[in-house]
mmCIF file of C-alpha atoms and ligand atoms in Angstrom:
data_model
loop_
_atom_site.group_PDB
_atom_site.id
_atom_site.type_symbol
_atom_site.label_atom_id
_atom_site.label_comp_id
_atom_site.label_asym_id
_atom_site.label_seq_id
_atom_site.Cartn_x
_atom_site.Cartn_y
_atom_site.Cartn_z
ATOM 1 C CA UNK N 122 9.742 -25.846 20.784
ATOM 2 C CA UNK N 123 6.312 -23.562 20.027
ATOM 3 C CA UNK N 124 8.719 -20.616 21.624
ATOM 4 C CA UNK N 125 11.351 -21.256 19.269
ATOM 5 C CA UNK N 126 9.307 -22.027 15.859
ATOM 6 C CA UNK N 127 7.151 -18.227 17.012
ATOM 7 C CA UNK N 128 10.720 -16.829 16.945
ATOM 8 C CA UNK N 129 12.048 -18.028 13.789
ATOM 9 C CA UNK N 130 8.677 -18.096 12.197
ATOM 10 C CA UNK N 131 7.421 -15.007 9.540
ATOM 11 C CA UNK N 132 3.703 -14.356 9.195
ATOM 12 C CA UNK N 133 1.981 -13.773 6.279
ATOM 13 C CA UNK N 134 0.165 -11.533 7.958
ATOM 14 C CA UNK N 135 1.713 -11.438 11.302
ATOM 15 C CA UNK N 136 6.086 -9.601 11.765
ATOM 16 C CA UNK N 137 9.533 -10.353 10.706
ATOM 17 C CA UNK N 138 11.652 -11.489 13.877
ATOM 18 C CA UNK N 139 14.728 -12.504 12.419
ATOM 19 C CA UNK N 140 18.530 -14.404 14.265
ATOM 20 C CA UNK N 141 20.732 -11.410 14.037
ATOM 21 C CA UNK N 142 23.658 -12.956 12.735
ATOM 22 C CA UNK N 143 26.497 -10.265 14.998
ATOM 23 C CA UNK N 144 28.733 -10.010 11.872
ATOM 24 C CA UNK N 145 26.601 -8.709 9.667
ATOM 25 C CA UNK N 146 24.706 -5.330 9.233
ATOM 26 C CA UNK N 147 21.070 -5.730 10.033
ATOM 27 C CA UNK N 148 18.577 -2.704 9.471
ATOM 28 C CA UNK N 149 14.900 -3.663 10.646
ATOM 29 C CA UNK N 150 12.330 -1.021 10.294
ATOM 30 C CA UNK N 151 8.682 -0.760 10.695
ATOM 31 C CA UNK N 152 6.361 1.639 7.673
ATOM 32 C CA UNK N 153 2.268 2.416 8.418
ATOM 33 C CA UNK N 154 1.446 2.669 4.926
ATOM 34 C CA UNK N 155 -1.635 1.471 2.361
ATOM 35 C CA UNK N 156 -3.357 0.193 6.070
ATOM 36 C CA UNK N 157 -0.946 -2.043 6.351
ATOM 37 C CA UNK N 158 1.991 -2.651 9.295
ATOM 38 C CA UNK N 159 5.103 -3.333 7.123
ATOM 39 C CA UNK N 160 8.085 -4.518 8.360
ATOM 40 C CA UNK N 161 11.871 -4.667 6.682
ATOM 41 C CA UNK N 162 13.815 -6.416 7.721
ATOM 42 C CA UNK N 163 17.512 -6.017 5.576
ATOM 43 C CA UNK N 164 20.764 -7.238 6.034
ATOM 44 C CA UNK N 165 24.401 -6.412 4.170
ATOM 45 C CA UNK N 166 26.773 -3.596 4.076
ATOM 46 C CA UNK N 167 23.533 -1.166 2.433
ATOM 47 C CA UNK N 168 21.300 -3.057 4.835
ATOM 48 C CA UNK N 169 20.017 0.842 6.152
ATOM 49 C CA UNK N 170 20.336 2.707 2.900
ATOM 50 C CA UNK N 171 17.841 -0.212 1.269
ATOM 51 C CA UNK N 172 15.568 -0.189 3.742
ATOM 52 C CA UNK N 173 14.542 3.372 4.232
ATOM 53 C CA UNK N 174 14.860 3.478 0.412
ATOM 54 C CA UNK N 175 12.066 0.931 0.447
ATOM 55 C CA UNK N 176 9.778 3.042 2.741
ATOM 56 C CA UNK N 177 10.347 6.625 0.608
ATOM 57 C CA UNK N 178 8.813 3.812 -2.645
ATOM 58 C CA UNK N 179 6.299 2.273 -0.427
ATOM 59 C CA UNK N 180 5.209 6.319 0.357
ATOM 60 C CA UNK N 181 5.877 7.338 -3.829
ATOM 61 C CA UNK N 182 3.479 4.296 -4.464
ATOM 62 C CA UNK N 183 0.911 4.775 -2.082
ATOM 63 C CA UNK N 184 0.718 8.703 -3.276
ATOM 64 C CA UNK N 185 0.122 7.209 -6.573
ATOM 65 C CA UNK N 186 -2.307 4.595 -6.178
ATOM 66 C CA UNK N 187 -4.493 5.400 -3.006
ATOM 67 C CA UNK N 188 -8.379 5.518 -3.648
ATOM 68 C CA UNK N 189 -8.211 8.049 -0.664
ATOM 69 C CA UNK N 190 -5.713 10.408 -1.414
ATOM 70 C CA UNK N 191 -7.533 13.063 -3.176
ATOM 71 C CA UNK N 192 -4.330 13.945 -5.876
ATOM 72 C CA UNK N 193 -3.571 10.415 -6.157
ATOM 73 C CA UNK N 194 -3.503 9.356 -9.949
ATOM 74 C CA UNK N 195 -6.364 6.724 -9.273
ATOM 75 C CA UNK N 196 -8.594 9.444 -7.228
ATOM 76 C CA UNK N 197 -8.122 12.289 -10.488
ATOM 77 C CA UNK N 198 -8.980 9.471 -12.834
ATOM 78 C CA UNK N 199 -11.925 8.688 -10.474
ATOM 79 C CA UNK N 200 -13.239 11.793 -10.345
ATOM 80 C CA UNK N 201 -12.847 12.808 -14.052
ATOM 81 C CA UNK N 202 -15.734 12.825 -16.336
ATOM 82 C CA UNK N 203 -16.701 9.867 -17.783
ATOM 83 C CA UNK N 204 -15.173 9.355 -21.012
ATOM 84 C CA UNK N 205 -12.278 11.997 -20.092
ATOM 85 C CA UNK N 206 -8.739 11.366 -20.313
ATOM 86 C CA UNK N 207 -6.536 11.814 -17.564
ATOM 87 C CA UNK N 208 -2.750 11.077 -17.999
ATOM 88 C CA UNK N 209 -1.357 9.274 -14.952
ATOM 89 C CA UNK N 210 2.207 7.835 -13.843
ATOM 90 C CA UNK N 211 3.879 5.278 -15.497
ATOM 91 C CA UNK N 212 3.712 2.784 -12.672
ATOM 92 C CA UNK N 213 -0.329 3.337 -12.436
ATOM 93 C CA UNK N 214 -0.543 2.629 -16.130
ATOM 94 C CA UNK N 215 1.531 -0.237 -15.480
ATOM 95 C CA UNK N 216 -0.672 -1.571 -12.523
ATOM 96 C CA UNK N 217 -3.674 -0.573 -14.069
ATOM 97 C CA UNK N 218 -2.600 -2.492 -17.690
ATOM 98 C CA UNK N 219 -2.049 -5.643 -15.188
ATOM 99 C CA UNK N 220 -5.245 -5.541 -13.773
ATOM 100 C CA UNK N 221 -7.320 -5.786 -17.001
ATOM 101 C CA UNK N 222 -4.601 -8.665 -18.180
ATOM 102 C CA UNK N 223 -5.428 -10.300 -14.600
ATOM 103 C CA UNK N 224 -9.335 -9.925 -14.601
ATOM 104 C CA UNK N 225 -8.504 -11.135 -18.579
ATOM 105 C CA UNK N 226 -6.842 -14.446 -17.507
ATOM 106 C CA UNK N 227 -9.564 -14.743 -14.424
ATOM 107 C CA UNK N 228 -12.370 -14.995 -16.299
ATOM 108 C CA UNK N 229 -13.452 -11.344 -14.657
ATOM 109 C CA UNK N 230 -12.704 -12.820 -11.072
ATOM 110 C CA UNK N 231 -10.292 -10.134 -9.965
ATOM 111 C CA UNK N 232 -11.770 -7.161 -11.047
ATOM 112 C CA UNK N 233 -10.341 -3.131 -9.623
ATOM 113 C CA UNK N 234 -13.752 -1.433 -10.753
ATOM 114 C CA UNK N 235 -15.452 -3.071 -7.651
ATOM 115 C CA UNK N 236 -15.112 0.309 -5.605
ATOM 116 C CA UNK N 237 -19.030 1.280 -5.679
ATOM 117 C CA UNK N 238 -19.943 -2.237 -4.219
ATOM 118 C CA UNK N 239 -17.430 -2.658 -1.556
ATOM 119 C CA UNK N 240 -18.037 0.858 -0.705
ATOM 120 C CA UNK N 241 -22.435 0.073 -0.325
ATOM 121 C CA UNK N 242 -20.645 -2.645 2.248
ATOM 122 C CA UNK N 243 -19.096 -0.007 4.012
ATOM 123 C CA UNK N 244 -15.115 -1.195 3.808
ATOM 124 C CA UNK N 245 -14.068 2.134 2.563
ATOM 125 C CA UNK N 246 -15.122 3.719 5.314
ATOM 126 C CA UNK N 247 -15.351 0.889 7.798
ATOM 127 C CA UNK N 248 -19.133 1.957 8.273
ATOM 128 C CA UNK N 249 -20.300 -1.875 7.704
ATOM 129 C CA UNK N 250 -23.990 -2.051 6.262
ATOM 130 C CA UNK N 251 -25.629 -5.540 4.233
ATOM 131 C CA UNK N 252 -26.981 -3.439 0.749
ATOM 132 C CA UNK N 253 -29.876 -4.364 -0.169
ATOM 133 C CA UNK N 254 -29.871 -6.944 -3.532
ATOM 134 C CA UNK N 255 -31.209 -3.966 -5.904
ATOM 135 C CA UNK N 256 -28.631 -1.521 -4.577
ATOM 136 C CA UNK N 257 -26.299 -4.221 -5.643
ATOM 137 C CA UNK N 258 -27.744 -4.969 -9.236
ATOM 138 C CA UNK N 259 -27.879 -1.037 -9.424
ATOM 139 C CA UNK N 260 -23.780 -0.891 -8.630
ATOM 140 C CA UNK N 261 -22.802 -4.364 -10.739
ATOM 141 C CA UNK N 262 -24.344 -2.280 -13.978
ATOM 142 C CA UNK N 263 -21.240 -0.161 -13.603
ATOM 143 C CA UNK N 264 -18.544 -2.553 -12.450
ATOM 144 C CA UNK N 265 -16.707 -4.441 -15.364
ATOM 145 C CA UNK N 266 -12.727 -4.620 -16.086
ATOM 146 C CA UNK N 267 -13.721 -3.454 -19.801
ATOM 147 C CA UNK N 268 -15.348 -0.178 -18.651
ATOM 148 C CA UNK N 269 -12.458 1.726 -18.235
ATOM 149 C CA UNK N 270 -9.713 2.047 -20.891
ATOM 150 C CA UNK N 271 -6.116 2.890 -21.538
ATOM 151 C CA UNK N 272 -4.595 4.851 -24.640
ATOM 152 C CA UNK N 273 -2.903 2.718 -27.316
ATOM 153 C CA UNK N 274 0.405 3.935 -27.486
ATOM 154 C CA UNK N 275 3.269 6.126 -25.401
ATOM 155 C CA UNK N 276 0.916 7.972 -23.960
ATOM 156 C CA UNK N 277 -0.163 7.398 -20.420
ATOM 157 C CA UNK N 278 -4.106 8.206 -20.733
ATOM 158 C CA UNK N 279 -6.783 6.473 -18.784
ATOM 159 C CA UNK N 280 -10.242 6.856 -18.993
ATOM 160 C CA UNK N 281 -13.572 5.049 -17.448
ATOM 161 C CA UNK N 282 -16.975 4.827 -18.361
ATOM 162 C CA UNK N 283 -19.757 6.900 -16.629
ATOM 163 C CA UNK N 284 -20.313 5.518 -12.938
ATOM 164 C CA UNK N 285 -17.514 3.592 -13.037
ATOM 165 C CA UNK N 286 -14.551 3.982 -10.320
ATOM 166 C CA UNK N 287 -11.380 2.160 -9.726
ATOM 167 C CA UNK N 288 -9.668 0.225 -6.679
ATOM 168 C CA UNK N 289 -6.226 -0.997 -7.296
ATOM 169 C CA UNK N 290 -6.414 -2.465 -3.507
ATOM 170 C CA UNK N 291 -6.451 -6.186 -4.729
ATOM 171 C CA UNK N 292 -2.949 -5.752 -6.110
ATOM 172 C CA UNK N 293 -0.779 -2.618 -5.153
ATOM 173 C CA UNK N 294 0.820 -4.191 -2.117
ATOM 174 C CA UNK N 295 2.223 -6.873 -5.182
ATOM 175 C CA UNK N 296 3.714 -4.376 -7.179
ATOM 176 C CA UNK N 297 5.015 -2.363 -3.950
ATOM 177 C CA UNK N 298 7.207 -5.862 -3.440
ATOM 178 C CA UNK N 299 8.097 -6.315 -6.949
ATOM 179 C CA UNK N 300 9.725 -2.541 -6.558
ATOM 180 C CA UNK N 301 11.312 -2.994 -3.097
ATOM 181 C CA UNK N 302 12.499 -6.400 -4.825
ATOM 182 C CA UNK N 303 14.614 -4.186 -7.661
ATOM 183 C CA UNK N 304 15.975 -1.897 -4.813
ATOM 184 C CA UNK N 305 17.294 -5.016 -2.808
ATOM 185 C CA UNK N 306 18.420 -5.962 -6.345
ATOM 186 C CA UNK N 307 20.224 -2.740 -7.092
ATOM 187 C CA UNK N 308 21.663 -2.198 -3.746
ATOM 188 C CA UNK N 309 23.357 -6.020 -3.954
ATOM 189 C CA UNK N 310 21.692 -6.686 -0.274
ATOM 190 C CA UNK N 311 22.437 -10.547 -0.144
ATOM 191 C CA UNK N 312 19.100 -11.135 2.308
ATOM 192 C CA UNK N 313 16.008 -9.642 3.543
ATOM 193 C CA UNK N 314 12.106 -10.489 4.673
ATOM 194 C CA UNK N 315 9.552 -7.809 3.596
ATOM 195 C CA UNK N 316 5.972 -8.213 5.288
ATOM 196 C CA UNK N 317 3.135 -6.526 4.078
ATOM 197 C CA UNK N 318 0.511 -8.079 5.917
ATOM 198 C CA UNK N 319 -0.387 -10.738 3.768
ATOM 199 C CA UNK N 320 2.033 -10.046 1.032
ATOM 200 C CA UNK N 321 5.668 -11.194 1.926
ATOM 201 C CA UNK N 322 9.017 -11.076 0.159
ATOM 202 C CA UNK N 323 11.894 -13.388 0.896
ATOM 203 C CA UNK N 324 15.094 -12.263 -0.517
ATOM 204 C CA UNK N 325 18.378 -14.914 -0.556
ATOM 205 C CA UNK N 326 18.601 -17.083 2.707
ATOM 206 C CA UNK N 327 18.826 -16.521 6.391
ATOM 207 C CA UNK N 328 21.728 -16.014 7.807
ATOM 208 C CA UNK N 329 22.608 -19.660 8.890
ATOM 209 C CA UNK N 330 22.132 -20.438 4.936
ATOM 210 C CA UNK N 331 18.275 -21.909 5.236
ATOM 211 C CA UNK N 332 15.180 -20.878 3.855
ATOM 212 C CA UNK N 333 13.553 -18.290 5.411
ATOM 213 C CA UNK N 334 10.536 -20.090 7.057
ATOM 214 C CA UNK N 335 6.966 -18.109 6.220
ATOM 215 C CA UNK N 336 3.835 -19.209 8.719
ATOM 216 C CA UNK N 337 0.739 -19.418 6.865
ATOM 217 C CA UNK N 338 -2.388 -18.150 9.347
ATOM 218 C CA UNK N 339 -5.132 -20.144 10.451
ATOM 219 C CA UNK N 340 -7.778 -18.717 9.277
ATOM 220 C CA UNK N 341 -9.903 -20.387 11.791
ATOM 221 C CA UNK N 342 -7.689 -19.522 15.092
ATOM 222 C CA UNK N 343 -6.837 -15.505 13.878
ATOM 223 C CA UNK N 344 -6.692 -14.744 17.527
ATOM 224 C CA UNK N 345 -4.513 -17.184 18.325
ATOM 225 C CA UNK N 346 -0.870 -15.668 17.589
ATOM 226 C CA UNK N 347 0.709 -18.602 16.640
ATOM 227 C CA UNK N 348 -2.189 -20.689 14.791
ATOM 228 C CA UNK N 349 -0.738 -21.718 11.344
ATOM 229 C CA UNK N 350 -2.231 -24.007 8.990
ATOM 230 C CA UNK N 351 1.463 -24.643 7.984
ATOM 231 C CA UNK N 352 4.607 -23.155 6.782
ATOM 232 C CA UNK N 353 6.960 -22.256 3.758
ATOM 233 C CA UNK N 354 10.640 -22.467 3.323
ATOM 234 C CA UNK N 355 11.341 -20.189 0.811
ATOM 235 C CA UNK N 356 14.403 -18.296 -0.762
ATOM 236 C CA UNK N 357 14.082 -15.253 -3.094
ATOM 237 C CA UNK N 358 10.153 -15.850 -3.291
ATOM 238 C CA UNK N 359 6.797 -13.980 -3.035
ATOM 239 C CA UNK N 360 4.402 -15.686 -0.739
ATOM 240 C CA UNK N 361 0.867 -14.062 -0.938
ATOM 241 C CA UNK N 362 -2.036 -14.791 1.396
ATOM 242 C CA UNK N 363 -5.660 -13.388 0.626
ATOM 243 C CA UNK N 364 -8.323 -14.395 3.257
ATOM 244 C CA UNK N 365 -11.807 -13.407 4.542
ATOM 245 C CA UNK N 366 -10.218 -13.047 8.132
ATOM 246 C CA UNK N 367 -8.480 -10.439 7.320
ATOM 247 C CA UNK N 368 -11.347 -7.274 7.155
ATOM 248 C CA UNK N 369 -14.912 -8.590 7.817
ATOM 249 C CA UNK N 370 -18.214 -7.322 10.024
ATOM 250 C CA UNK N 371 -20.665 -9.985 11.723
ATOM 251 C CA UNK N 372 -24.492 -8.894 11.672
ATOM 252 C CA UNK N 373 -27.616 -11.067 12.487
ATOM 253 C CA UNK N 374 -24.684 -13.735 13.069
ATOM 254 C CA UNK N 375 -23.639 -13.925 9.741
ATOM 255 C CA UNK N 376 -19.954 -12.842 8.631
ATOM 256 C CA UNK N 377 -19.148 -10.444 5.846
ATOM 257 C CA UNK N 378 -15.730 -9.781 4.291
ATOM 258 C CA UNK N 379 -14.257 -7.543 2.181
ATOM 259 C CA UNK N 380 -13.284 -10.124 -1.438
ATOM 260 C CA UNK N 381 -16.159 -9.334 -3.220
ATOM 261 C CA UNK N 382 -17.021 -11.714 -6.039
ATOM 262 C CA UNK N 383 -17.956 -9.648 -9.185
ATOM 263 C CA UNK N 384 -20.770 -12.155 -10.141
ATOM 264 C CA UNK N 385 -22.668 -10.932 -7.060
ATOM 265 C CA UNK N 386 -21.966 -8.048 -5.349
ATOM 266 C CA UNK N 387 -21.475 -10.050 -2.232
ATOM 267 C CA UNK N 388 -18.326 -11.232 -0.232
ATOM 268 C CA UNK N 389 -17.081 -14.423 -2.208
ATOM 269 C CA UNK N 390 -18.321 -17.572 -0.685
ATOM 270 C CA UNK N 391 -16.155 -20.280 -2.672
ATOM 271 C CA UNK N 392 -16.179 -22.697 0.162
ATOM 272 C CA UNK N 393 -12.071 -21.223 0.921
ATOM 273 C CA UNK N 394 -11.016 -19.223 3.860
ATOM 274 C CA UNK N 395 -7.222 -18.407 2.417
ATOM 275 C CA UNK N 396 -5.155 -18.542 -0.622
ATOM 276 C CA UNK N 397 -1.541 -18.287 -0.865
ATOM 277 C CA UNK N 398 -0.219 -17.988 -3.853
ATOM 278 C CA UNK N 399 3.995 -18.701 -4.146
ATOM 279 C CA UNK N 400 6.095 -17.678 -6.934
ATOM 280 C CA UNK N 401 9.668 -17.176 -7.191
ATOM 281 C CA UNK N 402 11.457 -13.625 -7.325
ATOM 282 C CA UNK N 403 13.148 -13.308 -11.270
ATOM 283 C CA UNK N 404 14.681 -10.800 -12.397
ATOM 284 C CA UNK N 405 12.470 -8.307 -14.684
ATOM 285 C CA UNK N 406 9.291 -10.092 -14.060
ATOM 286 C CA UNK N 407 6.273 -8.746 -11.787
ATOM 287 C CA UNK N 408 5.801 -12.092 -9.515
ATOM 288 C CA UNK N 409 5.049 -10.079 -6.729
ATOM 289 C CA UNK N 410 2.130 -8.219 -8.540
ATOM 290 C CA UNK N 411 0.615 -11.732 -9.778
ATOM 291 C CA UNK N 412 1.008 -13.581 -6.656
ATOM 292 C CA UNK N 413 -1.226 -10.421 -5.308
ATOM 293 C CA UNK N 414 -3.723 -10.463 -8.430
ATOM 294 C CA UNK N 415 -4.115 -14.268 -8.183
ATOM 295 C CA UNK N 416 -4.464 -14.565 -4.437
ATOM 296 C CA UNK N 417 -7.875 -12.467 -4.557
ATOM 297 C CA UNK N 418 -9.229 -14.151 -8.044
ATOM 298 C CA UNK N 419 -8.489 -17.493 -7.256
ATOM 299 C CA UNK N 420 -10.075 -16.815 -3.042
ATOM 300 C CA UNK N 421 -13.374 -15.844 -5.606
ATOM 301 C CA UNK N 422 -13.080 -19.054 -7.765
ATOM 302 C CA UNK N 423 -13.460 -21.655 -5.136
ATOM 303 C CA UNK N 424 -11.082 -24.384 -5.043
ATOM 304 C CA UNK N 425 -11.903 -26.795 -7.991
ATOM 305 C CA UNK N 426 -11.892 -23.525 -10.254
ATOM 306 C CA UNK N 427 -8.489 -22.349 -8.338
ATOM 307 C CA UNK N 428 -6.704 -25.633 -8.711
ATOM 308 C CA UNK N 429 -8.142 -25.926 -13.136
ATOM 309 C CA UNK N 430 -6.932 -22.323 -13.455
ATOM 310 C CA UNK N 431 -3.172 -23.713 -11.620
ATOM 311 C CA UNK N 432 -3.196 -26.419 -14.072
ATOM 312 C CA UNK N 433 -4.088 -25.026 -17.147
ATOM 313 C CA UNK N 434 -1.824 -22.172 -16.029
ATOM 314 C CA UNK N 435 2.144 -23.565 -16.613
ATOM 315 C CA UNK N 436 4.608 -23.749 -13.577
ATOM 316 C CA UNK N 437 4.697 -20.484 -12.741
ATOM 317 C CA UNK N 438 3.191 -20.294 -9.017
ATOM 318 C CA UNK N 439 1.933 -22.933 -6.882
ATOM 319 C CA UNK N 440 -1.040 -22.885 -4.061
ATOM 320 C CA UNK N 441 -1.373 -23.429 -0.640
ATOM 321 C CA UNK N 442 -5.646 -23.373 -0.221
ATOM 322 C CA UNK N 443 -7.523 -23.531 3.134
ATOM 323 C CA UNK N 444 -10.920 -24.859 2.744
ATOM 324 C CA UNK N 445 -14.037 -24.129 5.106
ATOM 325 C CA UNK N 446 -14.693 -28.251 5.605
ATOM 326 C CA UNK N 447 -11.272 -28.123 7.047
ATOM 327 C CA UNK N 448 -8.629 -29.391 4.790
ATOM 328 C CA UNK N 449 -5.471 -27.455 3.439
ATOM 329 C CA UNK N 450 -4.569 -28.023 -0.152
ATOM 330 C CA UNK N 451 -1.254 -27.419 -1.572
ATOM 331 C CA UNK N 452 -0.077 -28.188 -4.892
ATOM 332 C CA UNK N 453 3.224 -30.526 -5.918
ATOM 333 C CA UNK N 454 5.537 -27.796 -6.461
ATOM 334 C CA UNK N 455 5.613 -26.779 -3.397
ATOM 335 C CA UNK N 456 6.461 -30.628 -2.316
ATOM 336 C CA UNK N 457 9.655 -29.323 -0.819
ATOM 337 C CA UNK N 458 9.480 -26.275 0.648
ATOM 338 C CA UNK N 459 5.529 -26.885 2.284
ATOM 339 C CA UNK N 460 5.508 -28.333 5.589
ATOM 340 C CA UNK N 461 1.827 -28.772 7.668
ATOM 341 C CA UNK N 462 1.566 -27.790 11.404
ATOM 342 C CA UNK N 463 0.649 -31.187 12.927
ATOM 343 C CA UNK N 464 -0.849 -29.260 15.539
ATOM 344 C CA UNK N 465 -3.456 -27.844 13.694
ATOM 345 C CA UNK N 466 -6.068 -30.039 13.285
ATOM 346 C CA UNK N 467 -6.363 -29.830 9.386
ATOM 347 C CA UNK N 468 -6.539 -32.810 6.752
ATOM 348 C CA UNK N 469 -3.088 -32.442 4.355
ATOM 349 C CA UNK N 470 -3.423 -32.794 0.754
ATOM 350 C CA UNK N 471 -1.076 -32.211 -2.183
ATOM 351 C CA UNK N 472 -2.737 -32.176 -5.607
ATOM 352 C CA UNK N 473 -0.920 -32.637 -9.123
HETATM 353 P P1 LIG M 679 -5.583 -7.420 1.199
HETATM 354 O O1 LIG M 679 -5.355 -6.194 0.369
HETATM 355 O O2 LIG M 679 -6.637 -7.271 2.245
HETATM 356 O O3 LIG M 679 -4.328 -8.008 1.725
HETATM 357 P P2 LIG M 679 -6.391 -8.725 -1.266
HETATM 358 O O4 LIG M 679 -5.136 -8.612 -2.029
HETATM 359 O O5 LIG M 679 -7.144 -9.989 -1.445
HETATM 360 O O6 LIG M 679 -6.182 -8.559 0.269
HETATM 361 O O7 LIG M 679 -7.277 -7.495 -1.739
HETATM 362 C C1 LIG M 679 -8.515 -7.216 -1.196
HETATM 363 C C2 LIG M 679 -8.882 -5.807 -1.634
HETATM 364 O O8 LIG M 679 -9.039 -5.758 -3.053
HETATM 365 C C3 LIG M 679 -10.197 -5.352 -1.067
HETATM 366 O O9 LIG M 679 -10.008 -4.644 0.131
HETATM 367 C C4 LIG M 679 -10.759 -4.478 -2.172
HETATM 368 O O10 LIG M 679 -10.165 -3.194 -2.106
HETATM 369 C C5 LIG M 679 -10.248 -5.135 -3.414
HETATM 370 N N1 LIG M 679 -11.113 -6.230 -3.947
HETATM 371 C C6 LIG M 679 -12.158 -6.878 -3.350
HETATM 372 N N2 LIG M 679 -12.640 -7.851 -4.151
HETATM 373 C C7 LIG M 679 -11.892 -7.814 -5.275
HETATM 374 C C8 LIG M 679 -11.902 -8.573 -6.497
HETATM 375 N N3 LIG M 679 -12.766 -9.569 -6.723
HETATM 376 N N4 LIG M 679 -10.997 -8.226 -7.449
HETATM 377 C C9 LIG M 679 -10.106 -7.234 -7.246
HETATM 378 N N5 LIG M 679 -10.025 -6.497 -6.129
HETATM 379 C C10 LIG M 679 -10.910 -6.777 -5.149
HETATM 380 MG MG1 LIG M 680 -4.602 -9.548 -3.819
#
């Protein structure tokens, strides 16, 4: 039974295996892109065309929006001059207009001008280090979502403030899926699973007409390859996991990952080791970019902030939350489609 649930099952941060279906096209293809292992998986007559039309966006996108790449739009408007204008792509002004909205809505939990501090932690160049708590007061002075700006208008000028430097890392793997979304959209592909690592799209139903079942990692059992602390059935949805297991460094025994909380400099500590955020695909909306945005704000909040924010918030995504004392949250919504792993060891709660 564990053999067959590993086969059917897709990881939010783990691959796509998928029941080939012998009467219908299947294209399944792996992209190395934004340090992430990607895998598309698409089915239908365009199943091929789709799918290697997904990896030349993922590539346009990543050229765009790296913080590496030195003629990426976000590394010119880095490097600029403060107070400078530099006119960038209409998909970073796009992503870069959703990331103020998001740190807006957040109360200034997600925040893309974090680069200097998780940088003095070493995650940009994986050369870990604990910064002292002046170095961090000294790099919070120029972090802020209101220190850099965008041109009112048609034209597609940004600009930042002096010291300041932007990361779109807490949300470009969202927008990536809300584009491959409009290519499976425009190439009428009737299903498909798109991993990201942590960010996964499920497009119409498998191939037996059920849900396409999503694995939610353990965060406490990441070595373990099939520890889940439960699983989605989902149909034409974005499921988005953030976690602290996912890029961290142990010194003197302590653990330090890479969510930084924008109130301290330091890696969040909310008391929550994941957050999956699930919101349906529709058409013309950016679901894929929010689930992203929220995943890392609401890991920062903590869970009593995460589950006000879902309240006050509409109906628009629901939770799944893993909490450090060992219970996994998920909200009504998902009533349906959530199912535990009995296995796990975790306490089950669903919250209204
Ligand atoms: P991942 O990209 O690892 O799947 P996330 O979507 O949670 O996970 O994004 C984490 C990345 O976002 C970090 O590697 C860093 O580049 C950036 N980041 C860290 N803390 C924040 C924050 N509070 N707000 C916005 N971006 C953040
Ligand atoms: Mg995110």
């Amino acid at each position: 039974m564990a053999a067959l649930m590993a086969a059917l099952t897709l990881g939010l941060s783990g691959c796509a295996m998928t029941p080939a279906d012998p009467d219908e096209a299947q294209e399944s293809i792996q992209v190395i892109a934004m340090d992430t292992v990607m895998i598309f998986s698409v089915y239908g007559e365009k199943s091929t065309h789709a799918a290697y039309a997904a990896e030349d966006e993922v590539r346009r996108l990543e050229g765009l929006l790296s913080r590496t790449e030195p003629d990426s739009d976000v590394s010119r408007l880095n490097a600029a001059p403060a107070g400078e204008e530099v006119t960038v792509s209409e998909d970073t002004r796009t992503l870069l207009e959703a990331a103020q909205l998001y740190s807006k809505i957040t109360d200034g939990t997600f925040d893309c001008t974090l680069a200097p501090v998780s940088s003095a932690w070493g995650f940009t160049e994986d050369s870990f280090r604990v910064p002292s708590r002046t170095e961090l007061n000294g790099l919070l002075k120029n972090v802020g979502w209101d220190k850099f700006h965008l041109s009112e208008g048609q034209s597609l000028a940004a600009s930042h403030d002096e010291g300041v430097e932007i990361d779109l890392g807490g949300i470009a793997k969202g927008y990536v899926t809300d584009a491959i979304a409009k290519i499976l959209e425009e190439n009428n592909i009737p299903r498909a699973t798109i991993s990201l690592g942590g960010n996964v799209l499920v497009w119409g139903d498998r191939p037996d007409g059920t849900p396409w079942r999503i694995g939610i990692q353990d965060p406490a059992r990441v070595d373990v390859a099939d520890g889940y602390a439960g699983f989605l059935n989902l149909t034409n949805a974005f499921a988005v996991t953030s976690g602290g297991y996912q890029r961290y460094f142990e010194e003197d025994g302590k653990t330090y990952h890479h969510i930084i909380d924008p109130a301290t400099g330091c890696p969040a500590d909310s008391g929550l080791t994941s957050v999956t955020v699930v919101a349906d695909w529709e058409q013309g909306e950016s679901n894929g970019t929010l689930c992203d945005a929220l995943s890392t704000a609401l890991f920062v909040m903590g869970e009593e902030k995460a589950l006000d924010f879902w309240r006050t918030s509409g109906s628009g995504f629901e939770l799944v939350l893993v909490t450090e004392d060992g219970r996994v949250v998920s909200t009504d919504g998902l009533t349906d489609c959530f199912a535990p792993d009995e296995t796990s060891g975790y306490a089950y709660e669903t919250v209204s």
